[in-house]
mmCIF file of C-alpha atoms and ligand atoms in Angstrom:
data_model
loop_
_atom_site.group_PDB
_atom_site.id
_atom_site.type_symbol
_atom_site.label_atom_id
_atom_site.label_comp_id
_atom_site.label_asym_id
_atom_site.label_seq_id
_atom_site.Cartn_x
_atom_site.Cartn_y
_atom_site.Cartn_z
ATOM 1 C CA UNK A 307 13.767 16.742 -13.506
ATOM 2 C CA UNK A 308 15.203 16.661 -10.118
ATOM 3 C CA UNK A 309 13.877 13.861 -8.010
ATOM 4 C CA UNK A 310 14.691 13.513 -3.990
ATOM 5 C CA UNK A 311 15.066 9.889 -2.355
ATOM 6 C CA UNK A 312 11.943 9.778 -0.250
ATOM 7 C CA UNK A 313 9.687 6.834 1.007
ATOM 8 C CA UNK A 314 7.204 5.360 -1.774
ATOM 9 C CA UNK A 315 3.667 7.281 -2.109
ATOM 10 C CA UNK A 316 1.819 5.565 -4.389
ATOM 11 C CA UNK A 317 -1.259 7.472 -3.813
ATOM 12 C CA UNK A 318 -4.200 5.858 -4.370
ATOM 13 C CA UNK A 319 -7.399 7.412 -2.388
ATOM 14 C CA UNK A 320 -7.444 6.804 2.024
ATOM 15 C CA UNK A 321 -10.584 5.042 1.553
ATOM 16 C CA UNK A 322 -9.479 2.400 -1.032
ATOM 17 C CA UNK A 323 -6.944 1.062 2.335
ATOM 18 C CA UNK A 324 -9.145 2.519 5.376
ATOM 19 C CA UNK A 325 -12.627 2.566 3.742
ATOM 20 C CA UNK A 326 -14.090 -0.012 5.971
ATOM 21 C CA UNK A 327 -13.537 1.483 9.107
ATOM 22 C CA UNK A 328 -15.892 3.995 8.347
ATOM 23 C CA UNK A 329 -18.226 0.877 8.879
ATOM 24 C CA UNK A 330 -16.493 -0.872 11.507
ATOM 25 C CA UNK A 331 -16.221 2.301 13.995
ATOM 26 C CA UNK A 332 -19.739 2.448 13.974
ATOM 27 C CA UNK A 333 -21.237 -0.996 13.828
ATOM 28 C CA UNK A 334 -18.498 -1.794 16.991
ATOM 29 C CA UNK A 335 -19.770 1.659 19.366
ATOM 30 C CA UNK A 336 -23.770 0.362 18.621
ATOM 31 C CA UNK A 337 -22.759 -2.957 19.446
ATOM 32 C CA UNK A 338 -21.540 -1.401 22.593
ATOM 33 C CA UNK A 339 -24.170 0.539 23.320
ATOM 34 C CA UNK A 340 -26.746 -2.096 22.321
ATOM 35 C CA UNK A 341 -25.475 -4.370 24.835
ATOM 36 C CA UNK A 342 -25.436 -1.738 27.745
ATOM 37 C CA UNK A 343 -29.196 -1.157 27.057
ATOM 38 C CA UNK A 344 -30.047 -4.662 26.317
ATOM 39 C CA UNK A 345 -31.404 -4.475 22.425
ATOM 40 C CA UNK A 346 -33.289 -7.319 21.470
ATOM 41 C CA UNK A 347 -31.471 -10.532 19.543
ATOM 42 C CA UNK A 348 -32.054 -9.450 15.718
ATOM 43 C CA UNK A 349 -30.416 -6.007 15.928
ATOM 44 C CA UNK A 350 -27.346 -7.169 17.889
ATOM 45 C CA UNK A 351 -27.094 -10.168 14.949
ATOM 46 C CA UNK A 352 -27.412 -7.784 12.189
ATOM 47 C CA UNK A 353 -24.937 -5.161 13.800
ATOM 48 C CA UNK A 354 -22.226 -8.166 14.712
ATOM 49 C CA UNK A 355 -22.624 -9.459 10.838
ATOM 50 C CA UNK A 356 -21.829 -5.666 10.070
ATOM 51 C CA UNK A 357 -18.539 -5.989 12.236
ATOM 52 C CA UNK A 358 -17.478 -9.187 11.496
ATOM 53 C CA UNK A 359 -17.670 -8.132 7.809
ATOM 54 C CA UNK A 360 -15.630 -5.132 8.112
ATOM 55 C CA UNK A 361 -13.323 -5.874 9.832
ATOM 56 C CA UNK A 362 -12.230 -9.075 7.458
ATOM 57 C CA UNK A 363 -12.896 -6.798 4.757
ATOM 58 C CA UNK A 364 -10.606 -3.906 6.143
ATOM 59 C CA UNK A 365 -7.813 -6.446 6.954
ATOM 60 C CA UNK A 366 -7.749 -7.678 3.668
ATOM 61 C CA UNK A 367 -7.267 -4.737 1.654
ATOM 62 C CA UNK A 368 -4.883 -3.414 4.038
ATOM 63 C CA UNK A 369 -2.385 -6.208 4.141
ATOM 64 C CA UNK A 370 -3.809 -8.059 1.678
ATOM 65 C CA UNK A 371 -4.884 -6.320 -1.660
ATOM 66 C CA UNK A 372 -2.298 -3.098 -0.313
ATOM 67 C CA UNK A 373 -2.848 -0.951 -2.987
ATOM 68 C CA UNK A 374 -0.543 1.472 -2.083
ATOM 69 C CA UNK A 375 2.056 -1.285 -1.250
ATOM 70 C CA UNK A 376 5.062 -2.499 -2.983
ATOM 71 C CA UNK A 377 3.807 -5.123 -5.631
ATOM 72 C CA UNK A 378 5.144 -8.660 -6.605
ATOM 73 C CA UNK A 379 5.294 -10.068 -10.080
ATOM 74 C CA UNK A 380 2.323 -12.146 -10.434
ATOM 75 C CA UNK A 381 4.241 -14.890 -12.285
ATOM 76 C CA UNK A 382 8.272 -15.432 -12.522
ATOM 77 C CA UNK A 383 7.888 -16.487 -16.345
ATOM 78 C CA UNK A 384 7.528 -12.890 -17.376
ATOM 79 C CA UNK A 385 10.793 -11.984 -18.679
ATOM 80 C CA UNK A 386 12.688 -14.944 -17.340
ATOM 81 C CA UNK A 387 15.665 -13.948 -19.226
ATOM 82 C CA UNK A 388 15.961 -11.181 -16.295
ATOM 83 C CA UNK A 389 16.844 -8.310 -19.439
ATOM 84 C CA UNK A 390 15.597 -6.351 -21.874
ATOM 85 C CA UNK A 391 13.718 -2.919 -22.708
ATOM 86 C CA UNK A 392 10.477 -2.935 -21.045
ATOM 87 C CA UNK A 393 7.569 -0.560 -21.602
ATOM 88 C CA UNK A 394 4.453 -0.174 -18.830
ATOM 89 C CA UNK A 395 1.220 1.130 -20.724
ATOM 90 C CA UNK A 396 -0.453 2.915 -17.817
ATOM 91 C CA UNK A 397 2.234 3.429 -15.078
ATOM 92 C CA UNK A 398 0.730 5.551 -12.677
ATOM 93 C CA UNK A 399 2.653 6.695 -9.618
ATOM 94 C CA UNK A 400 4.848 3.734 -10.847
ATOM 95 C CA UNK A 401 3.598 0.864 -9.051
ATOM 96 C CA UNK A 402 3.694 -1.266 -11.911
ATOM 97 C CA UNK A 403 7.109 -0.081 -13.030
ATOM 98 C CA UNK A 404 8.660 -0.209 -9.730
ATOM 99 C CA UNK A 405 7.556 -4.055 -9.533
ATOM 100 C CA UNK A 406 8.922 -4.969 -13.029
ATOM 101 C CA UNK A 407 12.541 -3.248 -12.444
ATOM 102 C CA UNK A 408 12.630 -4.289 -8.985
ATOM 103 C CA UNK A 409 12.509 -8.063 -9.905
ATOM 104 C CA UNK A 410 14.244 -7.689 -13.161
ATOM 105 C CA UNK A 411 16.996 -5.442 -12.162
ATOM 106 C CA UNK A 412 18.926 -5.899 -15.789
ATOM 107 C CA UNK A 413 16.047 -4.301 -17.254
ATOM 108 C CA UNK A 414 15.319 -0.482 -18.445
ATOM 109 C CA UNK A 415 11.913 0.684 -18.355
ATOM 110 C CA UNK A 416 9.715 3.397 -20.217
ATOM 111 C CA UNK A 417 7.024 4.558 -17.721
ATOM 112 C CA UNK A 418 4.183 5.476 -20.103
ATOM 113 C CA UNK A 419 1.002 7.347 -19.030
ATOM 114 C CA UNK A 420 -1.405 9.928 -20.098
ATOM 115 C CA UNK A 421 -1.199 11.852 -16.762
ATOM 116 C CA UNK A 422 -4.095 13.409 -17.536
ATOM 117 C CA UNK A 423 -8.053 13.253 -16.308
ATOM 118 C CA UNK A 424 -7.384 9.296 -15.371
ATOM 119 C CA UNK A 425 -4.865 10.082 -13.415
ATOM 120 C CA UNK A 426 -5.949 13.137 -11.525
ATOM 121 C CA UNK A 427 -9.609 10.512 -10.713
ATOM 122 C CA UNK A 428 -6.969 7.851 -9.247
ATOM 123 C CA UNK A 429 -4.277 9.859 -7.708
ATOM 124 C CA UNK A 430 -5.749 12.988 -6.909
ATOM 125 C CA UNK A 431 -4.872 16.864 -8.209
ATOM 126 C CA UNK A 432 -1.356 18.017 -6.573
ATOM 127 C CA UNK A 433 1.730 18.628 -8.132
ATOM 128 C CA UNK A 434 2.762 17.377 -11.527
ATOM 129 C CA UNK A 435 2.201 14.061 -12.199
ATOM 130 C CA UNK A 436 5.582 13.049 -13.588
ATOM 131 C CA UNK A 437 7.046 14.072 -10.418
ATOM 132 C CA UNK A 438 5.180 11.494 -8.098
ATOM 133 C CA UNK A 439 6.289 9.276 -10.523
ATOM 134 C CA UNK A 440 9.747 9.974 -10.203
ATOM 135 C CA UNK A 441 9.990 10.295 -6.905
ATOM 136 C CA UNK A 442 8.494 6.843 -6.515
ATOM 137 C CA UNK A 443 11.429 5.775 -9.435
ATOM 138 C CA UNK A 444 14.069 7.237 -6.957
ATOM 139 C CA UNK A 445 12.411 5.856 -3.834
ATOM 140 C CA UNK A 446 12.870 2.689 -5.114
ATOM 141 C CA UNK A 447 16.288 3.223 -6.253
ATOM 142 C CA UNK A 448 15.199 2.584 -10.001
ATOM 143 C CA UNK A 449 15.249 5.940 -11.572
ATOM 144 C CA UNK A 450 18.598 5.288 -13.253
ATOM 145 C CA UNK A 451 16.870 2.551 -15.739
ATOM 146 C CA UNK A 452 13.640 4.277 -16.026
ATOM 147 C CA UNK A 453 12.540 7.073 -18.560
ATOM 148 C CA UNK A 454 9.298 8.749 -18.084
ATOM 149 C CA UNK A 455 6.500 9.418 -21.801
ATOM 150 C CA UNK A 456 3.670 11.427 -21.496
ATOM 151 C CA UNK A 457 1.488 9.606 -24.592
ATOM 152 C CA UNK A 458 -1.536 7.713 -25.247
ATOM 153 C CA UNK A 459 -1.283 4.164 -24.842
ATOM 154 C CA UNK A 460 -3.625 3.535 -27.725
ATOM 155 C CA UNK A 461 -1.758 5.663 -30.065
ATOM 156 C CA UNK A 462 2.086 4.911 -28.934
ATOM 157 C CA UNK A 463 4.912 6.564 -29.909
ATOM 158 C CA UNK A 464 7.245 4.209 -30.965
ATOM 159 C CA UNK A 465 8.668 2.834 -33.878
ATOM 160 C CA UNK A 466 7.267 -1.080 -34.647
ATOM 161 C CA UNK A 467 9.390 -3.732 -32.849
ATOM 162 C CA UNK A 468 11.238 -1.297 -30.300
ATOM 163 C CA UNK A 469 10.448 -3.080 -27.052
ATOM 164 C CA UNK A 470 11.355 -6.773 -24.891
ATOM 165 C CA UNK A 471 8.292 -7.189 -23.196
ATOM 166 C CA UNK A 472 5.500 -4.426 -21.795
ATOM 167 C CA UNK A 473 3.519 -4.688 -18.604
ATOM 168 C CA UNK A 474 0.231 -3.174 -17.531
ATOM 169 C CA UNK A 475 -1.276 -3.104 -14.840
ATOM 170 C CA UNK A 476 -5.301 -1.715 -13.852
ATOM 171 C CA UNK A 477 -5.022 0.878 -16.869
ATOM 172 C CA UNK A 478 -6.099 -1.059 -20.184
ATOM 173 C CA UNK A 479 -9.559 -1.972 -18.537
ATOM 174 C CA UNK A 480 -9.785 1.780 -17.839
ATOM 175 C CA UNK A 481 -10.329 2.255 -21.528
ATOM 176 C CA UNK A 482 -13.955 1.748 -23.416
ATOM 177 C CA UNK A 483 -13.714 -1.582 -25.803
ATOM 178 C CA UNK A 484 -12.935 1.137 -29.240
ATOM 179 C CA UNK A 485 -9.644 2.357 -26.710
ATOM 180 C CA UNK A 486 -8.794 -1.326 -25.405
ATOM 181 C CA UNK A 487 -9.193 -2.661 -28.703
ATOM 182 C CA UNK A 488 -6.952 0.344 -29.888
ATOM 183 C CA UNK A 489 -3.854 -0.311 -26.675
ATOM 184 C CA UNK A 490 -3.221 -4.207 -27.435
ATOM 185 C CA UNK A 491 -3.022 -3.264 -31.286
ATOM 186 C CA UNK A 492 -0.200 -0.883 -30.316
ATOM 187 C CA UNK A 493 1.308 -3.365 -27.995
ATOM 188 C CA UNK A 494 1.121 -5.934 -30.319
ATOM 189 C CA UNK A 495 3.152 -3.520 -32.477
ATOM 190 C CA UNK A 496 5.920 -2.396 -30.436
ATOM 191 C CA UNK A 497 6.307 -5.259 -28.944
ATOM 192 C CA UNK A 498 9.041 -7.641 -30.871
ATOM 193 C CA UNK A 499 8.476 -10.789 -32.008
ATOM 194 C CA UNK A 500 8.753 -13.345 -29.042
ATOM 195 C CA UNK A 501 8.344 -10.669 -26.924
ATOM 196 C CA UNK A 502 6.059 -10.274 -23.995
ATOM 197 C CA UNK A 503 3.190 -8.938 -22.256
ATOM 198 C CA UNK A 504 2.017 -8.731 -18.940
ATOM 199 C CA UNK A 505 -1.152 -7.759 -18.835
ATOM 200 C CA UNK A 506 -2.859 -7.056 -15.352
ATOM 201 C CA UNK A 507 -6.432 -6.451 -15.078
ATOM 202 C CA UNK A 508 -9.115 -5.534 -11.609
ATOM 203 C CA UNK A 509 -11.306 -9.025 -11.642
ATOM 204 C CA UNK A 510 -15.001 -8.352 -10.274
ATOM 205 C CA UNK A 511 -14.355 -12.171 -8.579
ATOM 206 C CA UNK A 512 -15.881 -13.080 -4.998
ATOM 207 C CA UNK A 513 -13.322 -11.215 -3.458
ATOM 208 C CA UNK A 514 -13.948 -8.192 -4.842
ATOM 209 C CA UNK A 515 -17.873 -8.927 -4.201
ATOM 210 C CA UNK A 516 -17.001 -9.025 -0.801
ATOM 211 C CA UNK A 517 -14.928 -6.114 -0.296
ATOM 212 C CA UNK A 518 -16.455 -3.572 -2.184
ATOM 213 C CA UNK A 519 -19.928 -4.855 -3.041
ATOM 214 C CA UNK A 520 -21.512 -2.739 -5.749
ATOM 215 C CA UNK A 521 -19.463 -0.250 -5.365
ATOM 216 C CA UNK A 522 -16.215 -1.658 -8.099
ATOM 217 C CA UNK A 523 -18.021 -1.370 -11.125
ATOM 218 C CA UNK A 524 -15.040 -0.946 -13.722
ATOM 219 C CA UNK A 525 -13.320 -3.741 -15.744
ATOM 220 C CA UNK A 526 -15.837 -6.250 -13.800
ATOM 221 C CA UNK A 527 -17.970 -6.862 -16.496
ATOM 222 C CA UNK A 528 -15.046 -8.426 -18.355
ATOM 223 C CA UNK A 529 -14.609 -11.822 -17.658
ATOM 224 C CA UNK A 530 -11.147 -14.323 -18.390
ATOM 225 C CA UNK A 531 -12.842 -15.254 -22.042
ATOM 226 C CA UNK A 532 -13.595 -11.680 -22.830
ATOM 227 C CA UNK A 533 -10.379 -10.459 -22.299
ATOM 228 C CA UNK A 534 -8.749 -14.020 -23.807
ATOM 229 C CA UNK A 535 -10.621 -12.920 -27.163
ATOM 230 C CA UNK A 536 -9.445 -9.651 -27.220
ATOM 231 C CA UNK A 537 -5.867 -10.152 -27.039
ATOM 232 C CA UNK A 538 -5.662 -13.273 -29.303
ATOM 233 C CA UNK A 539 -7.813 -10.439 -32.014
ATOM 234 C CA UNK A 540 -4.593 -8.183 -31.279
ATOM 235 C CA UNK A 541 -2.296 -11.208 -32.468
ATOM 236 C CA UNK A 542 -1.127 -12.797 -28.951
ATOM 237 C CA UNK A 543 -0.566 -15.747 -27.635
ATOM 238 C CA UNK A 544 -1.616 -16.367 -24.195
ATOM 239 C CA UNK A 545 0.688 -18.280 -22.960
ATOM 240 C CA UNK A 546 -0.197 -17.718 -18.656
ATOM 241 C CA UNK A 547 -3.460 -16.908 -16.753
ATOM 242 C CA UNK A 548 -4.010 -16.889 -13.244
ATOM 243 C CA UNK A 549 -5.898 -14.951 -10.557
ATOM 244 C CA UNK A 550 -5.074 -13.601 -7.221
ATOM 245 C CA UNK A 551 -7.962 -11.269 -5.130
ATOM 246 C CA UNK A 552 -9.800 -8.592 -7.365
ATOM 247 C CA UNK A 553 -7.325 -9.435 -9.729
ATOM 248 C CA UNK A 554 -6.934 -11.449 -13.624
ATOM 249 C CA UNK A 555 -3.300 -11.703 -14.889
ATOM 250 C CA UNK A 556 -2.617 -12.498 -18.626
ATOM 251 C CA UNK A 557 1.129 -13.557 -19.584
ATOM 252 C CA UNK A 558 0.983 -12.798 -23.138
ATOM 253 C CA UNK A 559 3.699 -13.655 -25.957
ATOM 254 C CA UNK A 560 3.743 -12.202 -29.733
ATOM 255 C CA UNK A 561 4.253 -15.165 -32.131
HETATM 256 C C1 SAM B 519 -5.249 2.643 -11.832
HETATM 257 S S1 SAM B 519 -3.905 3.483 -12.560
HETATM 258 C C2 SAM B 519 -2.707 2.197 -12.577
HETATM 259 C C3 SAM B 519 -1.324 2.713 -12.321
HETATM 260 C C4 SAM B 519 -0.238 1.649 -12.163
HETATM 261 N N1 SAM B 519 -0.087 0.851 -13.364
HETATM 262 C C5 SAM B 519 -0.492 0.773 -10.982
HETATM 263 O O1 SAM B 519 -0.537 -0.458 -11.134
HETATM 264 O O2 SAM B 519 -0.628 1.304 -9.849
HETATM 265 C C6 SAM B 519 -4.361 3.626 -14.256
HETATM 266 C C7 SAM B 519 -3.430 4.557 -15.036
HETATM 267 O O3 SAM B 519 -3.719 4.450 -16.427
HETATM 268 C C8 SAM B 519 -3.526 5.733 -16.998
HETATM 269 N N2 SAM B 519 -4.227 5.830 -18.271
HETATM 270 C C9 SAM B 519 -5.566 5.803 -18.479
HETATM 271 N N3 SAM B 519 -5.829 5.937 -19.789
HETATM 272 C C10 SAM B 519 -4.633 6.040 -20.434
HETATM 273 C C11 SAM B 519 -4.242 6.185 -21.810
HETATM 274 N N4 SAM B 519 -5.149 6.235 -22.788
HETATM 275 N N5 SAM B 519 -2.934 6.234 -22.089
HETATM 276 C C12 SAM B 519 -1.993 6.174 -21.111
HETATM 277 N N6 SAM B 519 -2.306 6.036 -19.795
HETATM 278 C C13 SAM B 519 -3.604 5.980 -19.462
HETATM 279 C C14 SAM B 519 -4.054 6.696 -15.954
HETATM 280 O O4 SAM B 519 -3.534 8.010 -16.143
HETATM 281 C C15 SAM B 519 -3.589 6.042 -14.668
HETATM 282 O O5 SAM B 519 -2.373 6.564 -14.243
#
């Protein structure tokens, strides 16, 4: 597949980045007006709240959260040994895989997704979905270590033992509890022994209270002990947790 150098596009949705401004625009112009014409004390409080709000909220997930920015490895004890065959259940526009190889860069990587309805709700219709992908790869200057599988994380297909470590990031809480059940079973297959896994997961923590209220519904009704039971079930050792905004990270290790 021919891939051209280009800057990164991860693609996730305008408003997930710019969302808040749709808020802030507003609540700022009444404040304005309010103040020409003199409004009374509790309106002017409730529209400032509204401003202060989003705009906190707006610079967060811009510069902080950055979804559609270059990500860090949550912990340097995932794959200290800097090598290795990696696989990334979920990979998207290849955030996840770009972050891995990037910080590892003796590793190879197989960037495994569906690309199918999931995608198309997260990334939007457009051209083929291996194509972002690679494009990101070559963006990045990683495409040389990375292969691209269209398959079902919860029915992988690889042969037992075939892999270093595996990373995933905000795509095993995408699936019901039969599917997640289903993806750390075939992790914990094709995984070797020793090997690891990184397993990202959206948090519905005070952070993500505040920036998206009601609104981030997915993967929030799983807390650190839910998911802690679920992968020790699969056979792993958890052997790392930790949290940064909106976000629970799980450093894994088969025994
Ligand atoms: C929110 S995206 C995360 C992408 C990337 N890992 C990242 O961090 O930006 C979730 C991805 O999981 C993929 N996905 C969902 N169900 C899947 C399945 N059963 N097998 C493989 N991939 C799946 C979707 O296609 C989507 O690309």
């Amino acid at each position: 597949m021919p891939a051209s150098a280009s800057t990164l596009d991860f693609g996730y949705p305008w408003w997930l980045s710019y969302g808040h401004v749709i808020v802030l625009a507003p609540a700022l112009a009444l404040l304005l007006i309010g103040y020409l014409r003199k409004w009374s004390k509790w309106p002017m409080l409730f529209l400032g709240a509204l401003a202060i709000w989003s705009s906190a909220a707006f610079l967060l997930v811009r510069f902080g959260f950055d979804v559609n920015g270059r990500a860090a490895l949550p912990t340097q004890s995932f794959l200290r040994s800097g090598t290795g065959r990696v696989l990334d259940l979920g990979a998207g526009t290849g955030r996840s895989s770009i972050m891995v190889l990037a910080a590892r860069p003796q590793t190879t990587l197989v960037a495994l997704d569906l690309f199918g309805d999931s995608f198309e709700r997260h990334f939007g219709p457009g051209e083929s979905p291996q194509q972002r992908l690679l494009r990101n790869l070559a963006a990045a200057g990683v495409q040389q270590r990375a292969t691209i599988e269209t398959s079902d994380m919860r029915k992988l297909p690889f042969e037992a033992a075939s892999f270093d470590a595996i990373v995933s990031s905000y795509a095993v809480d995408h699936l019901n509890r039969e599917g997640i059940t289903q993806a750390l079973a075939e992790a914990a297959r094709v995984v070797k022994p020793g090997g690891e896994f990184l397993l990202i997961l959206i948090a519905n923590d005070k952070w993500a209270k505040f920036l998206f209220g009601p609104l981030l519904s997915h993967g929030g009704t799983r807390g650190s002990a839910w998911w802690n039971t679920r992968v020790k079930e699969a056979g792993f050792q958890v052997v790392e947790e930790g949290t940064y905004p909106a976000t629970l990270y799980l450093l894994l290790r088969r025994p």
